[in-house]
PDB file of C-alpha atoms in Angstrom:
ATOM      1  CA  GLN J   1     -69.441 121.129 -32.322  1.00  0.00           C
ATOM      2  CA  VAL J   2     -66.330 119.224 -33.374  1.00  0.00           C
ATOM      3  CA  GLN J   3     -64.394 119.852 -36.575  1.00  0.00           C
ATOM      4  CA  LEU J   4     -62.121 117.249 -38.128  1.00  0.00           C
ATOM      5  CA  VAL J   5     -59.665 117.984 -40.925  1.00  0.00           C
ATOM      6  CA  GLU J   6     -57.648 115.218 -42.592  1.00  0.00           C
ATOM      7  CA  SER J   7     -54.382 115.712 -44.434  1.00  0.00           C
ATOM      8  CA  GLY J   8     -51.452 113.699 -45.717  1.00  0.00           C
ATOM      9  CA  GLY J   9     -53.037 111.799 -48.591  1.00  0.00           C
ATOM     10  CA  GLY J  10     -51.426 111.485 -51.995  1.00  0.00           C
ATOM     11  CA  LEU J  11     -49.973 109.153 -54.584  1.00  0.00           C
ATOM     12  CA  VAL J  12     -47.575 106.444 -53.432  1.00  0.00           C
ATOM     13  CA  GLN J  13     -46.061 103.377 -55.045  1.00  0.00           C
ATOM     14  CA  PRO J  14     -46.920  99.864 -53.853  1.00  0.00           C
ATOM     15  CA  GLY J  15     -44.800  98.997 -50.834  1.00  0.00           C
ATOM     16  CA  GLY J  16     -44.487 102.638 -49.839  1.00  0.00           C
ATOM     17  CA  SER J  17     -45.664 104.508 -46.763  1.00  0.00           C
ATOM     18  CA  LEU J  18     -47.861 107.465 -45.910  1.00  0.00           C
ATOM     19  CA  ARG J  19     -48.912 109.114 -42.674  1.00  0.00           C
ATOM     20  CA  LEU J  20     -52.372 110.620 -42.476  1.00  0.00           C
ATOM     21  CA  SER J  21     -53.224 113.304 -39.930  1.00  0.00           C
ATOM     22  CA  CYS J  22     -56.552 114.434 -38.544  1.00  0.00           C
ATOM     23  CA  GLY J  23     -56.672 117.740 -36.696  1.00  0.00           C
ATOM     24  CA  VAL J  24     -59.507 118.038 -34.172  1.00  0.00           C
ATOM     25  CA  SER J  25     -60.969 121.269 -32.846  1.00  0.00           C
ATOM     26  CA  GLY J  26     -64.028 122.389 -30.970  1.00  0.00           C
ATOM     27  CA  ARG J  27     -64.188 120.044 -27.999  1.00  0.00           C
ATOM     28  CA  THR J  28     -61.879 118.200 -25.632  1.00  0.00           C
ATOM     29  CA  PHE J  29     -60.053 115.783 -27.911  1.00  0.00           C
ATOM     30  CA  ASN J  30     -59.184 113.247 -25.234  1.00  0.00           C
ATOM     31  CA  SER J  31     -62.860 112.656 -24.406  1.00  0.00           C
ATOM     32  CA  TYR J  32     -63.473 111.031 -27.804  1.00  0.00           C
ATOM     33  CA  CYS J  33     -62.777 107.655 -29.283  1.00  0.00           C
ATOM     34  CA  MET J  34     -61.387 108.149 -32.761  1.00  0.00           C
ATOM     35  CA  GLY J  35     -61.524 106.059 -35.882  1.00  0.00           C
ATOM     36  CA  TRP J  36     -60.269 105.867 -39.426  1.00  0.00           C
ATOM     37  CA  PHE J  37     -62.505 104.671 -42.245  1.00  0.00           C
ATOM     38  CA  ARG J  38     -62.019 104.461 -45.979  1.00  0.00           C
ATOM     39  CA  GLN J  39     -64.100 104.281 -49.137  1.00  0.00           C
ATOM     40  CA  PRO J  40     -62.492 102.513 -52.094  1.00  0.00           C
ATOM     41  CA  PRO J  41     -63.675 103.499 -55.588  1.00  0.00           C
ATOM     42  CA  GLY J  42     -67.117 102.095 -56.283  1.00  0.00           C
ATOM     43  CA  LYS J  43     -67.429 100.498 -52.851  1.00  0.00           C
ATOM     44  CA  GLU J  44     -69.010 101.159 -49.478  1.00  0.00           C
ATOM     45  CA  ARG J  45     -67.143 102.978 -46.762  1.00  0.00           C
ATOM     46  CA  GLU J  46     -65.394 100.536 -44.415  1.00  0.00           C
ATOM     47  CA  PHE J  47     -63.717 100.502 -41.029  1.00  0.00           C
ATOM     48  CA  VAL J  48     -59.916 100.714 -40.869  1.00  0.00           C
ATOM     49  CA  ALA J  49     -58.854 101.334 -37.246  1.00  0.00           C
ATOM     50  CA  ALA J  50     -60.016 102.778 -33.927  1.00  0.00           C
ATOM     51  CA  ILE J  51     -58.349 104.081 -30.787  1.00  0.00           C
ATOM     52  CA  ARG J  52     -59.833 104.493 -27.334  1.00  0.00           C
ATOM     53  CA  TRP J  53     -60.036 107.746 -25.362  1.00  0.00           C
ATOM     54  CA  SER J  54     -56.731 107.367 -23.555  1.00  0.00           C
ATOM     55  CA  GLY J  55     -54.998 105.669 -26.463  1.00  0.00           C
ATOM     56  CA  GLU J  56     -54.195 102.464 -24.586  1.00  0.00           C
ATOM     57  CA  MET J  57     -56.460 100.320 -26.742  1.00  0.00           C
ATOM     58  CA  THR J  58     -56.648 100.014 -30.495  1.00  0.00           C
ATOM     59  CA  PHE J  59     -58.072  97.605 -33.012  1.00  0.00           C
ATOM     60  CA  TYR J  60     -57.843  97.175 -36.746  1.00  0.00           C
ATOM     61  CA  ALA J  61     -59.557  95.695 -39.743  1.00  0.00           C
ATOM     62  CA  ASP J  62     -57.944  92.385 -40.700  1.00  0.00           C
ATOM     63  CA  SER J  63     -56.970  93.820 -44.068  1.00  0.00           C
ATOM     64  CA  VAL J  64     -54.617  96.400 -42.499  1.00  0.00           C
ATOM     65  CA  LYS J  65     -53.461  94.637 -39.331  1.00  0.00           C
ATOM     66  CA  GLY J  66     -49.686  94.620 -39.071  1.00  0.00           C
ATOM     67  CA  ARG J  67     -49.303  97.325 -41.728  1.00  0.00           C
ATOM     68  CA  PHE J  68     -51.226 100.307 -40.331  1.00  0.00           C
ATOM     69  CA  THR J  69     -50.886 101.962 -36.929  1.00  0.00           C
ATOM     70  CA  ILE J  70     -53.372 104.372 -35.378  1.00  0.00           C
ATOM     71  CA  PHE J  71     -52.147 106.724 -32.684  1.00  0.00           C
ATOM     72  CA  ARG J  72     -53.039 110.058 -31.171  1.00  0.00           C
ATOM     73  CA  ASP J  73     -51.288 113.074 -29.747  1.00  0.00           C
ATOM     74  CA  ASP J  74     -53.680 114.619 -27.242  1.00  0.00           C
ATOM     75  CA  ALA J  75     -51.381 117.595 -26.638  1.00  0.00           C
ATOM     76  CA  GLU J  76     -51.651 118.452 -30.333  1.00  0.00           C
ATOM     77  CA  ASN J  77     -55.313 117.391 -30.723  1.00  0.00           C
ATOM     78  CA  THR J  78     -54.266 115.218 -33.635  1.00  0.00           C
ATOM     79  CA  LEU J  79     -55.040 111.697 -34.741  1.00  0.00           C
ATOM     80  CA  TYR J  80     -52.656 109.806 -37.027  1.00  0.00           C
ATOM     81  CA  LEU J  81     -52.677 106.773 -39.276  1.00  0.00           C
ATOM     82  CA  GLN J  82     -49.270 105.431 -40.231  1.00  0.00           C
ATOM     83  CA  MET J  83     -49.642 103.267 -43.320  1.00  0.00           C
ATOM     84  CA  ASN J  84     -46.779 100.990 -44.361  1.00  0.00           C
ATOM     85  CA  SER J  85     -46.415  98.323 -47.038  1.00  0.00           C
ATOM     86  CA  LEU J  86     -49.198  99.922 -49.027  1.00  0.00           C
ATOM     87  CA  LYS J  87     -51.043  97.890 -51.625  1.00  0.00           C
ATOM     88  CA  SER J  88     -53.161  98.918 -54.594  1.00  0.00           C
ATOM     89  CA  GLU J  89     -56.246  97.769 -52.692  1.00  0.00           C
ATOM     90  CA  ASP J  90     -55.565 100.434 -50.066  1.00  0.00           C
ATOM     91  CA  THR J  91     -56.531 103.064 -52.630  1.00  0.00           C
ATOM     92  CA  ALA J  92     -59.479 104.975 -51.167  1.00  0.00           C
ATOM     93  CA  VAL J  93     -60.710 108.193 -49.657  1.00  0.00           C
ATOM     94  CA  TYR J  94     -59.746 108.059 -45.985  1.00  0.00           C
ATOM     95  CA  TYR J  95     -61.913 109.653 -43.300  1.00  0.00           C
ATOM     96  CA  CYS J  96     -61.345 110.280 -39.629  1.00  0.00           C
ATOM     97  CA  ALA J  97     -64.277 110.234 -37.243  1.00  0.00           C
ATOM     98  CA  ALA J  98     -65.004 110.947 -33.582  1.00  0.00           C
ATOM     99  CA  SER J  99     -67.290 109.111 -31.180  1.00  0.00           C
ATOM    100  CA  PRO J 100     -68.076 110.611 -27.765  1.00  0.00           C
ATOM    101  CA  ASN J 101     -69.447 107.376 -26.327  1.00  0.00           C
ATOM    102  CA  TYR J 102     -68.337 104.276 -28.210  1.00  0.00           C
ATOM    103  CA  PHE J 103     -65.096 102.423 -28.930  1.00  0.00           C
ATOM    104  CA  THR J 104     -66.327 100.623 -32.021  1.00  0.00           C
ATOM    105  CA  ARG J 105     -65.946  99.813 -35.694  1.00  0.00           C
ATOM    106  CA  SER J 106     -69.587 100.694 -36.322  1.00  0.00           C
ATOM    107  CA  GLN J 107     -69.858 103.816 -38.471  1.00  0.00           C
ATOM    108  CA  ASP J 108     -73.212 104.880 -37.114  1.00  0.00           C
ATOM    109  CA  ARG J 109     -71.678 105.313 -33.642  1.00  0.00           C
ATOM    110  CA  TYR J 110     -69.372 108.048 -34.872  1.00  0.00           C
ATOM    111  CA  GLN J 111     -70.911 111.465 -34.562  1.00  0.00           C
ATOM    112  CA  TYR J 112     -68.355 113.686 -36.306  1.00  0.00           C
ATOM    113  CA  TRP J 113     -66.580 113.164 -39.610  1.00  0.00           C
ATOM    114  CA  GLY J 114     -63.877 114.865 -41.620  1.00  0.00           C
ATOM    115  CA  GLN J 115     -64.104 115.645 -45.321  1.00  0.00           C
ATOM    116  CA  GLY J 116     -61.705 112.888 -46.382  1.00  0.00           C
ATOM    117  CA  THR J 117     -58.298 112.687 -48.017  1.00  0.00           C
ATOM    118  CA  GLN J 118     -57.453 110.687 -51.136  1.00  0.00           C
ATOM    119  CA  VAL J 119     -54.833 107.947 -50.996  1.00  0.00           C
ATOM    120  CA  THR J 120     -53.807 106.375 -54.286  1.00  0.00           C
ATOM    121  CA  VAL J 121     -51.419 103.427 -54.394  1.00  0.00           C
ATOM    122  CA  SER J 122     -50.146 102.908 -57.904  1.00  0.00           C
ATOM    123  CA  SER J 123     -46.940 102.411 -59.853  1.00  0.00           C
TER     124      SER J 123
END
């Protein structure tokens, strides 16, 4: 069993930055592909970013490309999402997820999920 716990959400002004963290326990962290997803108010959950097992490959949703960076610290069993130049449309509950077999944006390929952390971008 794998447990994921997100932290770092909060209220930030447009143009500001936040760094989300996802602590992973229970299994060997570096054997999983990891992803960030988000669910804006009243909308479906959507893909944000993913990182491969060794961290050498990443990809992003077009809406966050150039503003968000996903990275991992395998020594600390932690996944991060650095979010810069935040916009009001980035307001959402953010989730981290782990996939033992797939490097993908497809939610149904992720086996383990955190509980989510709220990010609100507002002046």
